[in-house]
XYZ file of C-alpha atoms in Angstrom:
782
model
C -0.447 46.233 5.160
C 1.457 48.290 7.696
C -0.118 46.579 10.697
C 0.617 43.085 9.372
C 2.817 41.078 11.775
C 6.361 40.404 10.606
C 6.523 36.974 12.209
C 9.578 35.560 13.928
C 13.079 36.212 12.738
C 15.086 33.238 11.498
C 17.400 33.441 14.522
C 14.508 33.523 17.005
C 12.856 30.555 15.268
C 16.111 28.573 15.435
C 16.403 29.216 19.182
C 12.816 28.131 19.794
C 13.337 25.012 17.677
C 16.179 24.049 20.007
C 13.983 24.701 23.034
C 10.779 23.017 21.871
C 12.122 20.389 19.465
C 10.760 19.599 15.985
C 7.026 19.788 15.324
C 6.530 16.041 14.970
C 5.005 13.129 16.876
C 7.122 10.467 15.190
C 8.988 8.175 17.552
C 12.563 7.106 17.061
C 13.033 3.451 16.378
C 14.584 1.252 19.030
C 18.332 1.183 19.446
C 20.709 -1.628 18.656
C 20.733 -3.093 22.189
C 16.920 -3.040 22.337
C 16.703 -4.873 19.004
C 19.095 -7.540 20.266
C 17.018 -8.072 23.404
C 13.715 -8.235 21.540
C 15.066 -10.701 18.998
C 16.908 -12.790 21.596
C 13.731 -13.130 23.676
C 11.577 -14.316 20.754
C 10.310 -17.952 21.014
C 12.502 -19.190 18.164
C 15.615 -17.540 19.608
C 14.938 -18.995 23.039
C 14.533 -22.467 21.523
C 17.799 -22.122 19.608
C 19.671 -20.969 22.692
C 18.131 -23.747 24.785
C 19.216 -26.320 22.198
C 22.730 -24.878 22.128
C 23.177 -24.962 25.906
C 21.673 -28.420 26.210
C 24.221 -29.579 23.648
C 26.995 -27.966 25.699
C 25.601 -29.633 28.833
C 25.780 -32.985 27.054
C 29.428 -32.360 26.192
C 28.777 -31.583 22.509
C 30.802 -28.368 22.380
C 31.029 -28.401 18.568
C 27.227 -28.485 18.291
C 27.030 -25.609 20.778
C 29.296 -23.333 18.707
C 27.621 -24.315 15.441
C 24.170 -23.422 16.784
C 25.437 -20.108 18.208
C 27.011 -19.255 14.843
C 23.729 -19.947 13.059
C 21.864 -17.988 15.738
C 23.890 -14.796 15.247
C 24.014 -15.207 11.461
C 20.223 -15.289 11.374
C 20.114 -12.211 13.594
C 22.502 -10.304 11.330
C 20.363 -11.095 8.276
C 17.209 -9.967 10.107
C 18.778 -6.657 11.205
C 20.064 -6.001 7.692
C 16.639 -6.522 6.130
C 14.982 -4.445 8.858
C 17.428 -1.613 8.210
C 16.634 -1.681 4.490
C 12.894 -1.636 5.204
C 13.231 1.204 7.745
C 15.299 3.223 5.298
C 12.726 2.862 2.518
C 9.908 3.820 4.911
C 11.814 6.934 6.004
C 12.262 7.931 2.375
C 8.535 7.529 1.780
C 7.669 9.592 4.838
C 9.863 12.418 3.551
C 7.783 12.528 0.368
C 4.646 13.179 2.413
C 6.089 15.977 4.531
C 3.545 18.753 4.950
C 4.756 22.124 3.673
C 3.411 25.273 5.280
C 3.430 28.942 4.265
C 5.161 30.722 7.179
C 5.905 34.386 7.823
C 9.609 34.668 8.689
C 11.579 37.932 8.753
C 8.551 39.713 7.302
C 8.546 37.459 4.206
C 6.192 34.553 3.421
C 8.187 31.337 2.950
C 7.170 27.732 2.357
C 8.785 25.503 5.005
C 8.642 21.943 6.329
C 5.970 21.830 9.050
C 8.501 20.128 11.357
C 10.350 23.467 11.552
C 7.384 25.351 13.027
C 7.768 26.835 16.508
C 5.416 28.724 18.838
C 5.072 32.310 17.618
C 5.216 31.494 13.906
C 2.542 33.054 11.678
C 1.122 30.597 9.126
C -1.339 30.834 6.252
C -4.179 28.287 6.017
C -6.299 27.600 2.931
C -9.013 25.127 1.947
C -7.619 21.622 2.364
C -4.701 22.675 4.564
C -3.988 20.446 7.536
C -3.522 22.583 10.635
C 0.143 21.760 11.377
C 0.122 22.646 15.092
C -2.119 24.251 17.706
C -2.762 27.842 16.677
C -4.779 31.000 17.382
C -6.683 32.559 14.489
C -5.447 36.093 13.758
C -7.547 36.918 10.692
C -10.011 34.792 8.745
C -12.446 34.791 5.834
C -15.444 32.436 5.741
C -13.410 29.994 7.852
C -14.655 26.589 8.951
C -12.465 23.738 10.208
C -13.129 20.011 10.499
C -11.964 18.737 13.917
C -13.305 15.196 13.595
C -9.812 13.762 14.188
C -10.022 15.217 17.727
C -13.701 15.315 18.646
C -15.281 12.732 16.350
C -17.771 15.391 15.229
C -18.049 15.146 11.449
C -19.547 18.602 10.789
C -17.077 21.487 10.323
C -16.956 24.211 12.962
C -17.072 27.880 12.088
C -14.000 29.709 13.362
C -13.572 33.411 14.016
C -10.660 35.670 14.873
C -8.963 34.777 18.206
C -10.469 31.267 18.194
C -8.141 28.291 18.736
C -7.628 25.545 16.209
C -5.830 22.268 16.840
C -3.150 20.223 15.153
C -4.524 17.502 12.895
C -7.745 19.300 11.945
C -8.152 20.712 8.445
C -9.688 23.705 6.692
C -12.953 22.982 4.863
C -13.906 26.511 3.767
C -12.280 29.916 3.663
C -8.789 31.001 4.612
C -6.936 32.358 7.625
C -3.679 33.503 9.100
C -2.892 32.020 12.497
C -0.217 32.170 15.175
C 1.294 28.854 16.321
C 0.828 28.343 20.070
C 2.060 24.760 20.615
C 3.965 22.184 18.554
C 4.754 18.458 18.570
C 4.017 16.600 21.777
C 2.851 19.830 23.444
C -0.196 20.127 21.180
C -3.629 18.961 22.278
C -3.432 16.092 19.795
C 0.118 15.234 20.879
C -0.759 15.049 24.571
C -3.656 12.749 23.731
C -1.787 10.349 21.471
C 1.823 10.148 22.667
C 0.957 7.560 25.305
C -0.968 5.349 22.870
C 0.824 2.673 20.873
C -0.687 2.325 17.442
C -1.584 -1.270 16.645
C -0.782 -2.158 13.026
C -3.763 -3.373 11.061
C -3.202 -6.721 9.378
C -4.861 -7.647 6.125
C -7.005 -10.750 5.733
C -4.167 -12.479 3.872
C -1.663 -11.684 6.624
C -4.091 -13.020 9.223
C -4.654 -16.085 7.054
C -0.934 -16.827 6.821
C -0.384 -16.177 10.527
C -3.215 -18.589 11.322
C -1.434 -21.150 9.139
C 1.710 -20.578 11.182
C -0.220 -21.099 14.409
C -1.825 -24.274 13.032
C 1.534 -25.683 11.899
C 3.079 -24.848 15.271
C 0.265 -26.557 17.169
C 0.482 -29.679 14.996
C 4.272 -29.695 15.425
C 3.918 -29.556 19.210
C 1.363 -32.407 19.166
C 3.583 -34.610 16.978
C 6.658 -33.861 19.111
C 4.700 -34.611 22.282
C 3.590 -37.971 20.892
C 7.139 -38.748 19.734
C 8.537 -37.778 23.157
C 6.146 -40.169 24.893
C 7.207 -42.965 22.508
C 10.924 -42.265 23.098
C 10.461 -42.142 26.868
C 8.590 -45.461 26.806
C 11.457 -46.860 24.712
C 13.893 -45.789 27.491
C 15.712 -43.272 25.286
C 18.039 -40.905 27.246
C 15.919 -37.959 28.378
C 18.650 -35.419 27.676
C 18.990 -36.540 24.052
C 15.200 -36.548 23.768
C 14.928 -32.917 24.943
C 17.591 -31.749 22.473
C 15.873 -33.692 19.677
C 12.479 -32.212 20.616
C 13.831 -28.671 20.529
C 15.501 -29.324 17.192
C 12.309 -30.774 15.704
C 10.351 -27.768 16.970
C 12.792 -25.428 15.247
C 12.499 -27.438 12.020
C 8.697 -27.661 12.181
C 7.815 -24.090 13.128
C 8.012 -21.612 10.190
C 10.915 -19.589 11.578
C 11.211 -17.312 8.545
C 7.519 -16.365 8.454
C 7.757 -12.823 9.928
C 10.851 -12.044 7.866
C 9.329 -13.285 4.619
C 6.016 -11.501 5.169
C 7.632 -8.171 6.072
C 10.087 -8.502 3.191
C 7.404 -9.287 0.610
C 5.286 -6.346 1.737
C 8.195 -3.904 2.134
C 9.599 -4.842 -1.275
C 6.167 -4.244 -2.793
C 5.974 -0.874 -1.049
C 9.500 -0.016 -2.200
C 8.717 -0.972 -5.812
C 5.635 1.242 -5.687
C 7.681 4.108 -4.234
C 9.919 3.969 -7.316
C 6.753 4.573 -9.342
C 5.795 7.514 -7.106
C 3.148 5.608 -5.174
C 3.183 5.965 -1.382
C 1.334 3.291 0.615
C 0.089 4.699 3.915
C -1.900 1.614 5.021
C 0.002 -1.613 4.309
C -3.117 -3.771 4.533
C -4.561 -1.772 1.624
C -2.170 -3.652 -0.684
C -4.308 -6.771 -0.302
C -7.509 -4.783 -0.805
C -5.963 -3.229 -3.900
C -5.142 -6.686 -5.262
C -8.859 -7.497 -5.030
C -10.200 -4.248 -6.527
C -12.651 -4.834 -9.353
C -14.145 -1.342 -9.655
C -12.378 2.038 -9.933
C -14.407 5.215 -9.544
C -12.061 7.740 -11.088
C -12.016 11.520 -11.071
C -11.747 13.134 -14.465
C -9.496 16.132 -13.916
C -5.848 15.235 -13.405
C -6.511 11.509 -13.601
C -8.118 10.961 -16.988
C -7.132 14.416 -18.245
C -3.889 16.399 -18.070
C -5.163 18.951 -15.537
C -3.386 21.573 -17.617
C -6.358 23.854 -17.977
C -6.120 26.723 -20.434
C -8.514 29.492 -21.427
C -9.600 28.692 -24.983
C -12.224 31.356 -25.555
C -13.905 34.373 -23.953
C -17.604 34.935 -24.715
C -18.453 38.526 -23.684
C -21.929 39.504 -22.518
C -21.186 43.236 -22.262
C -19.186 45.626 -24.397
C -15.809 45.268 -22.694
C -12.373 44.393 -24.158
C -11.021 40.948 -23.295
C -8.185 42.625 -21.402
C -10.639 44.340 -19.023
C -12.601 41.130 -18.562
C -9.448 39.239 -17.597
C -8.446 42.068 -15.221
C -11.617 41.408 -13.220
C -11.181 37.638 -13.508
C -7.675 37.963 -12.044
C -9.091 39.516 -8.887
C -11.276 36.452 -8.277
C -8.460 34.023 -9.164
C -5.506 35.042 -6.962
C -3.819 31.660 -6.443
C -2.301 30.504 -9.771
C 0.333 28.353 -8.026
C -2.152 26.068 -6.258
C -5.358 26.333 -8.287
C -5.323 25.177 -11.947
C -8.278 27.404 -12.899
C -6.572 30.419 -11.348
C -3.416 29.423 -13.207
C -5.226 29.296 -16.557
C -6.789 32.721 -15.967
C -3.432 34.156 -14.893
C -1.744 32.834 -18.043
C -4.469 34.243 -20.315
C -4.281 37.602 -18.509
C -0.518 37.645 -18.995
C -0.910 37.073 -22.727
C -3.447 39.918 -22.959
C -1.330 42.230 -20.797
C -3.934 42.456 -18.025
C -2.912 43.268 -14.453
C -4.815 42.538 -11.234
C -6.655 45.507 -9.700
C -6.403 46.611 -6.079
C -8.278 44.088 -3.912
C -10.025 45.193 -0.714
C -11.510 41.854 0.240
C -11.563 38.282 -1.019
C -13.631 35.182 -0.212
C -12.187 31.960 -1.679
C -14.320 29.376 -3.399
C -15.200 25.986 -1.915
C -17.399 22.991 -2.688
C -20.475 24.645 -1.193
C -20.172 28.219 -2.587
C -18.850 27.066 -5.989
C -17.547 30.564 -6.628
C -14.859 32.997 -5.464
C -15.579 36.647 -4.725
C -13.415 39.761 -4.623
C -14.100 43.399 -3.774
C -11.938 45.543 -6.033
C -11.173 49.159 -6.866
C -12.538 50.040 -10.314
C -13.557 53.340 -11.896
C -12.880 55.176 -8.631
C -15.207 53.040 -6.496
C -15.594 49.610 -4.986
C -17.075 46.829 -7.100
C -17.781 43.184 -6.376
C -16.592 40.502 -8.813
C -17.643 36.835 -8.641
C -16.222 33.942 -10.643
C -17.799 30.499 -10.599
C -20.151 27.918 -12.083
C -22.697 29.409 -14.528
C -25.764 28.183 -12.644
C -24.417 29.606 -9.365
C -23.465 32.993 -10.799
C -26.784 33.235 -12.643
C -28.545 32.964 -9.294
C -26.811 36.157 -8.149
C -27.986 38.134 -11.177
C -31.256 39.696 -12.276
C -31.288 38.245 -15.795
C -33.690 39.098 -18.539
C -35.226 36.172 -20.403
C -33.076 37.001 -23.456
C -29.864 37.059 -21.414
C -30.837 33.834 -19.649
C -31.478 32.144 -22.991
C -28.163 33.414 -24.348
C -26.361 32.103 -21.270
C -28.005 28.664 -21.445
C -27.265 28.311 -25.161
C -23.645 29.389 -24.713
C -23.097 26.951 -21.832
C -24.735 24.087 -23.756
C -22.650 24.810 -26.860
C -19.466 24.985 -24.771
C -20.272 21.644 -23.139
C -20.916 19.954 -26.480
C -17.526 21.212 -27.658
C -15.876 19.832 -24.530
C -15.239 23.152 -22.783
C -15.705 23.953 -19.128
C -17.523 27.250 -18.694
C -16.793 29.691 -15.866
C -18.941 32.768 -15.519
C -17.725 36.143 -14.312
C -20.169 38.738 -12.995
C -19.912 42.083 -11.217
C -21.849 44.432 -9.015
C -20.625 47.834 -10.240
C -22.233 49.732 -7.374
C -21.102 48.075 -4.147
C -19.475 45.348 -2.088
C -22.339 42.835 -2.120
C -23.260 39.948 -4.399
C -26.685 41.350 -5.311
C -28.146 42.502 -8.618
C -24.989 41.475 -10.403
C -24.539 41.522 -14.182
C -22.858 38.786 -16.198
C -19.700 40.062 -17.873
C -18.539 37.005 -19.811
C -18.208 33.283 -20.091
C -14.624 32.034 -19.856
C -14.313 28.733 -21.708
C -11.586 26.353 -20.579
C -10.300 23.031 -21.857
C -8.345 20.190 -20.320
C -6.534 17.777 -22.633
C -7.051 14.033 -22.335
C -4.029 12.185 -20.962
C -2.370 10.209 -23.796
C -2.143 7.033 -21.700
C -5.667 7.142 -20.268
C -7.433 5.144 -22.978
C -4.839 2.336 -23.070
C -4.784 2.134 -19.270
C -8.570 1.797 -19.059
C -8.498 -0.997 -21.647
C -5.772 -2.737 -19.647
C -7.880 -2.528 -16.488
C -10.962 -3.859 -18.251
C -8.931 -6.790 -19.590
C -7.712 -7.482 -16.046
C -11.076 -7.600 -14.317
C -11.366 -3.952 -13.238
C -14.295 -1.834 -14.375
C -13.614 1.917 -14.593
C -16.337 4.512 -14.148
C -15.775 8.250 -14.356
C -17.187 10.360 -11.510
C -17.008 14.116 -12.048
C -18.664 17.321 -10.994
C -18.353 18.680 -14.530
C -21.191 19.273 -16.962
C -22.780 16.104 -18.298
C -22.011 17.024 -21.922
C -18.308 17.457 -21.121
C -18.349 14.099 -19.356
C -19.971 12.459 -22.387
C -17.323 13.882 -24.704
C -14.483 12.642 -22.485
C -16.128 9.207 -22.119
C -16.478 8.969 -25.889
C -12.814 9.817 -26.434
C -11.817 7.217 -23.819
C -14.190 4.638 -25.350
C -15.906 4.118 -22.019
C -18.898 1.953 -22.815
C -22.327 2.996 -21.589
C -24.280 6.150 -20.813
C -23.191 9.051 -18.595
C -25.715 9.526 -15.811
C -26.509 12.783 -14.077
C -26.662 13.199 -10.313
C -30.398 12.496 -10.410
C -29.476 8.839 -11.016
C -27.615 8.560 -7.715
C -30.738 8.576 -5.552
C -32.901 6.919 -8.188
C -34.629 3.717 -7.126
C -33.445 2.231 -10.419
C -29.741 2.856 -9.656
C -29.179 -0.889 -9.251
C -30.196 -1.329 -12.902
C -28.373 1.725 -14.259
C -25.111 1.419 -12.318
C -23.565 -1.660 -13.998
C -24.067 -0.284 -17.522
C -23.065 3.337 -16.793
C -19.764 4.700 -18.094
C -19.790 7.364 -15.422
C -21.630 10.006 -13.435
C -21.523 13.758 -14.017
C -22.510 16.913 -12.104
C -22.202 14.966 -8.833
C -21.749 16.562 -5.429
C -19.449 15.164 -2.709
C -22.365 13.397 -1.004
C -23.270 11.770 -4.346
C -19.734 10.414 -4.770
C -19.909 8.993 -1.256
C -23.318 7.435 -2.037
C -21.919 5.796 -5.185
C -19.036 4.258 -3.230
C -21.411 2.952 -0.570
C -23.785 1.542 -3.193
C -20.980 -0.185 -5.111
C -19.561 -1.773 -1.953
C -22.770 -2.882 -0.305
C -25.268 -3.436 -3.095
C -23.117 -4.685 -5.949
C -20.530 -6.423 -3.740
C -17.632 -4.742 -5.536
C -14.212 -4.069 -4.045
C -14.013 -0.354 -4.759
C -11.111 2.015 -5.272
C -11.798 5.740 -5.578
C -9.635 8.732 -6.388
C -9.928 12.196 -4.889
C -8.122 15.496 -4.654
C -10.132 17.842 -2.427
C -11.522 18.017 1.082
C -14.954 17.320 -0.377
C -13.683 13.888 -1.502
C -12.813 12.800 2.056
C -16.082 10.888 2.761
C -15.808 8.887 -0.466
C -12.075 8.173 -0.050
C -12.593 6.971 3.527
C -15.619 4.851 2.582
C -13.869 3.044 -0.288
C -11.955 -0.203 0.175
C -8.931 1.639 -1.226
C -8.838 5.428 -1.241
C -6.351 7.197 -3.535
C -5.180 10.771 -3.049
C -4.028 11.999 -6.459
C -0.946 14.089 -7.097
C -2.403 17.521 -6.416
C -4.614 16.447 -3.505
C -4.869 18.659 -0.447
C -2.886 17.680 2.656
C -6.027 16.636 4.527
C -6.879 14.056 1.875
C -3.302 12.765 1.675
C -3.400 12.206 5.418
C -6.605 10.162 5.194
C -6.048 8.190 1.977
C -4.754 4.619 1.923
C -2.452 5.346 -1.009
C -0.996 8.657 -2.165
C -0.019 9.169 -5.812
C 2.942 11.451 -6.451
C 2.545 11.256 -10.237
C -0.478 12.385 -12.195
C -2.717 10.167 -14.286
C -4.498 6.841 -14.184
C -1.480 4.804 -15.369
C 0.106 5.028 -11.925
C -3.051 3.458 -10.459
C -2.629 0.564 -12.890
C 0.971 0.138 -11.725
C -0.186 0.129 -8.106
C -2.785 -2.577 -8.791
C -0.306 -4.774 -10.673
C 2.279 -4.476 -7.878
C -0.380 -5.214 -5.243
C -1.336 -8.404 -7.089
C 2.334 -9.400 -7.142
C 2.555 -8.910 -3.362
C -0.623 -10.934 -2.867
C 0.637 -13.737 -5.124
C 4.043 -13.918 -3.420
C 2.393 -14.217 -0.009
C -0.019 -16.814 -1.371
C 2.769 -18.859 -2.997
C 4.784 -18.714 0.208
C 1.848 -20.004 2.251
C 1.329 -22.807 -0.284
C 4.975 -23.888 -0.072
C 5.134 -23.518 3.722
C 2.067 -25.700 4.316
C 3.410 -28.377 1.965
C 6.864 -28.474 3.550
C 5.588 -28.512 7.113
C 3.076 -31.216 6.258
C 5.860 -33.323 4.777
C 8.264 -32.897 7.713
C 5.677 -33.346 10.462
C 3.992 -36.446 9.013
C 7.333 -38.058 8.184
C 8.535 -37.378 11.749
C 5.394 -38.947 13.155
C 5.517 -42.108 11.028
C 9.241 -42.865 11.400
C 9.219 -41.873 15.062
C 6.351 -44.243 15.874
C 7.797 -47.134 13.871
C 11.489 -46.784 14.753
C 11.448 -44.771 17.998
C 13.820 -42.166 16.492
C 14.250 -39.855 13.513
C 16.994 -40.052 10.850
C 18.473 -36.600 11.497
C 20.696 -35.346 14.304
C 19.689 -32.176 16.203
C 22.462 -30.172 14.490
C 21.390 -31.468 11.065
C 17.815 -30.417 11.801
C 18.920 -26.918 12.766
C 21.259 -26.600 9.765
C 18.385 -27.812 7.560
C 16.081 -25.157 9.044
C 18.587 -22.400 8.282
C 19.296 -23.718 4.794
C 15.546 -23.602 4.170
C 15.378 -20.000 5.391
C 17.627 -18.699 2.582
C 15.464 -19.712 -0.414
C 12.286 -18.988 1.557
C 13.433 -15.408 2.181
C 14.354 -15.117 -1.513
C 10.680 -15.736 -2.342
C 10.145 -12.090 -1.425
C 11.946 -11.257 -4.685
C 10.294 -13.939 -6.820
C 8.666 -13.051 -10.106
C 5.022 -14.011 -10.308
C 2.499 -14.692 -13.011
C 0.254 -11.784 -13.904
C -3.337 -12.566 -12.985
C -5.990 -11.134 -15.296
C -8.568 -10.968 -12.545
C -8.597 -9.638 -8.977
C -6.697 -11.746 -6.464
C -8.660 -13.860 -4.026
C -7.820 -16.417 -1.356
C -9.201 -19.824 -2.290
C -8.499 -21.644 0.963
C -10.046 -24.913 -0.214
C -7.944 -25.068 -3.368
C -4.790 -24.069 -1.510
C -5.343 -26.685 1.176
C -5.939 -29.327 -1.508
C -2.777 -28.640 -3.501
C -0.723 -28.216 -0.307
C -1.960 -31.583 0.909
C -1.169 -33.199 -2.458
C 2.360 -31.723 -2.408
C 2.764 -32.749 1.229
C 1.614 -36.342 0.651
C 4.003 -36.588 -2.292
C 6.831 -35.441 -0.011
C 5.836 -37.952 2.687
C 5.802 -40.790 0.143
C 9.169 -39.589 -1.170
C 10.742 -39.604 2.316
C 9.251 -42.870 3.570
C 10.034 -44.867 0.426
C 13.642 -43.604 0.451
C 13.953 -44.442 4.140
C 12.646 -48.006 3.715
C 14.874 -48.587 0.680
C 17.966 -47.321 2.494
C 17.309 -49.307 5.668
C 15.670 -52.533 4.497
C 16.876 -52.940 0.895
C 20.337 -51.340 0.767
C 20.982 -52.010 4.484
C 22.898 -48.768 4.905
C 24.279 -47.731 8.263
C 22.297 -45.291 10.381
C 24.820 -42.360 10.006
C 24.712 -42.793 6.213
C 20.890 -42.749 6.295
C 21.019 -39.526 8.335
C 23.248 -37.883 5.714
C 21.029 -39.119 2.879
C 17.955 -37.701 4.574
C 19.637 -34.378 5.290
C 20.661 -34.021 1.634
C 17.369 -35.304 0.241
C 15.238 -32.980 2.387
C 17.299 -29.964 1.312
C 17.366 -30.744 -2.422
C 13.806 -32.029 -2.714
C 12.327 -29.247 -0.599
C 13.980 -26.538 -2.646
C 12.935 -28.163 -5.920
C 9.349 -27.914 -4.692
C 9.694 -24.100 -4.843
C 10.004 -24.358 -8.641
C 6.785 -26.383 -8.778
C 4.709 -24.486 -6.211
C 5.350 -20.910 -7.370
C 3.461 -21.250 -10.681
C 0.300 -22.788 -12.115
C 2.238 -23.494 -15.325
C 4.632 -26.382 -15.813
C 7.672 -25.516 -13.711
C 10.085 -25.367 -16.683
C 7.800 -22.912 -18.533
C 7.892 -20.297 -15.772
C 11.108 -20.376 -13.761
C 11.513 -18.361 -10.530
C 13.415 -15.088 -10.330
C 17.198 -15.102 -10.475
C 17.295 -14.413 -6.724
C 15.354 -17.608 -5.998
C 17.409 -19.634 -8.494
C 20.668 -18.422 -6.961
C 19.406 -19.052 -3.414
C 18.218 -22.602 -4.115
C 21.350 -23.434 -6.106
C 23.572 -22.096 -3.321
C 21.831 -24.008 -0.529
C 21.531 -27.229 -2.516
C 25.211 -26.982 -3.461
C 26.192 -26.248 0.135
C 24.179 -29.231 1.418
C 25.868 -31.417 -1.213
C 29.333 -30.285 -0.069
C 28.440 -30.877 3.594
C 27.300 -34.415 2.736
C 30.372 -35.174 0.615
C 32.964 -33.826 3.084
C 31.146 -35.057 6.180
C 30.563 -31.681 7.850
C 27.817 -32.134 10.468
C 27.224 -35.487 8.719
C 28.756 -38.833 7.873
C 30.455 -38.435 4.447
C 28.780 -40.270 1.556
C 30.044 -41.197 -1.926
C 29.517 -39.202 -5.125
C 27.437 -42.062 -6.553
C 25.040 -41.897 -3.587
C 24.874 -38.097 -3.894
C 24.031 -38.447 -7.622
C 21.331 -41.002 -6.769
C 19.733 -38.574 -4.293
C 19.724 -35.758 -6.873
C 18.068 -38.032 -9.445
C 15.614 -39.287 -6.826
C 14.652 -35.727 -5.831
C 14.247 -34.662 -9.465
C 12.012 -37.669 -10.169
C 9.718 -36.810 -7.254
C 9.695 -33.192 -8.390
C 7.879 -34.420 -11.525
C 5.432 -36.364 -9.356
C 4.675 -33.107 -7.511
C 4.172 -31.470 -10.904
C 1.515 -34.083 -11.707
C -0.336 -33.067 -8.541
C -1.091 -29.714 -10.207
C -2.781 -31.579 -13.045
C -4.911 -33.408 -10.466
C -5.651 -30.066 -8.789
C -6.817 -28.554 -12.089
C -9.197 -31.458 -12.614
C -10.638 -31.017 -9.134
C -11.053 -27.254 -9.505
C -12.360 -25.795 -12.734
C -10.455 -22.577 -13.317
C -12.631 -19.559 -13.909
């Protein structure tokens, strides 16, 4: 149109971008100096530095430099891993960048929303997230959900010249709008820029952190008791303080934050390679526990490559003329698969779109799109939508109604989706319309859908199809997928007998958005299921938010992608299977780490307490304790890359079982340490420096062998760790052996004594393996 605004020029937009900055609220990560300060002021860092300077104060300059070297080495490793994690997160964020249709230089272009500036003209459609504060210029049937700002769940009707705010989203209609504020200058930006978002931790993360707190408290109690004993034994107070700090470093799980963040970030990175974007990290644990998937049909179980298979005319018009009218009511082939199918069929028939005077887009409430067109020298109204909706706009004779019902039923039995096109040849209103034709469409089943559903069923996940399509179409798809059970209509959703029908149902058809939400709520609260649900439109928002894990599928609208826990960038149900498998791996790695960490801490703390009480000392020097702690960190961090057994049921924390096996492993380690100590001191009568070296080597080798035992329910030699863990344990055990042999930080010991310690550690590794047999007898595996 001649009066249509041309928008900003590219040069003007570039100048405003410099003046206002990018349209984003993301904050830059802290600089290098800030990271150093934060890490240096952590409790562990302060303890390490205190130990180093106490050693210097006592005249042990070598110990001081050794501890400082270990301190900065640990920092370098932490920064490196953090950089890798940050980089992967930035890559993921780029995949979720919102793209906006912008009028620049008089031409509509699709741009990154971060490039928007005040004065830009943008186009908004159903599902579009409003990318910045804007003033409505022109609108059709427009309503916008502003719950992110006001908390009000109902959409608000918007008219020309009204203001809409960044972060809200379009629920019905369409509009063009002029950007008035961007980034931190928006209403949403001014509200949120001063608020620090607190990361939500999953139950497993909280569980492991509580373990860390428990271990730390027990370590402090044991060290306090040991300090009192040493003071009463007149031990030098300066040596006692250094020893206490060293024991605290050895007892507290120093690598816990690094391991947890690594395990989770590696899981997220692995999912990103499979085109899965995790927006809420805690959802990984929920996903590991999912036992019910309520899946959309279109695009998830089917290809979402809709094509027009057949045209059933109701009036004497050529197919080309019918598709000409259909084109007017389907103007968005790039973003709407139904419009795309109609456009392709029209192209084949040589049909061209007529002149359009007005257009009202379809939505979940109207279930039709409407266009006012120029035809036969006058204005006519054309509507395209669901048969039952279009029929309500027409004055049908009983014969025509019967013909329509029979045609729709036959199409459904054959697996077609029927769209009805009608017209009012005498005006611009949807009254007294006549049905022109049924347009029958088909959507092919995805080739991997059946195998994926069987895989999920075998792995403890029930799959139920939830679709708004005709019940006969749903039955045909369910039959092809071999989904067991009946397909229920939407009347079942509010049926008092839903509790009886739900478990056996293969799916639900002809459901509305509120029905999908009701099914999610019922499954979570009444059946106790951990529910995942997929969605693609604004109407799916309530269900996606209500589910334990909400998926936004590949072609989902921006509003849903912004609200979902996980966003799928590839189509189909197979990618959901991949996400669940990876989530279970993350869960298992965290669980195995907690199991190993409890066992090791139990062993060290109890051994410290017993030997300290009996002998008023501990057979490790402060430097040996610190070196031991850092040698333990390497294989512990490598657990983030460990391969895990595939569980054929949803993951679940069994705290009682874990505590039992951890205690059994820990008691085995205590017996190992105490028996070796008594043999070395009272039977072999070795000197105290030699005993210290033996203990240093034994604790390193034996502790790292426990990783092989603890990471699997199988016999350790039947399921070895990943190559990263094997290399890490081999490296640290070899390094500890060299330190013991050459007398670095230790008194040198002979090769025969080193061989004895290796054999001793391997023998006790088999005793730990027997503890799993005892565990299995105590806990019947389901």
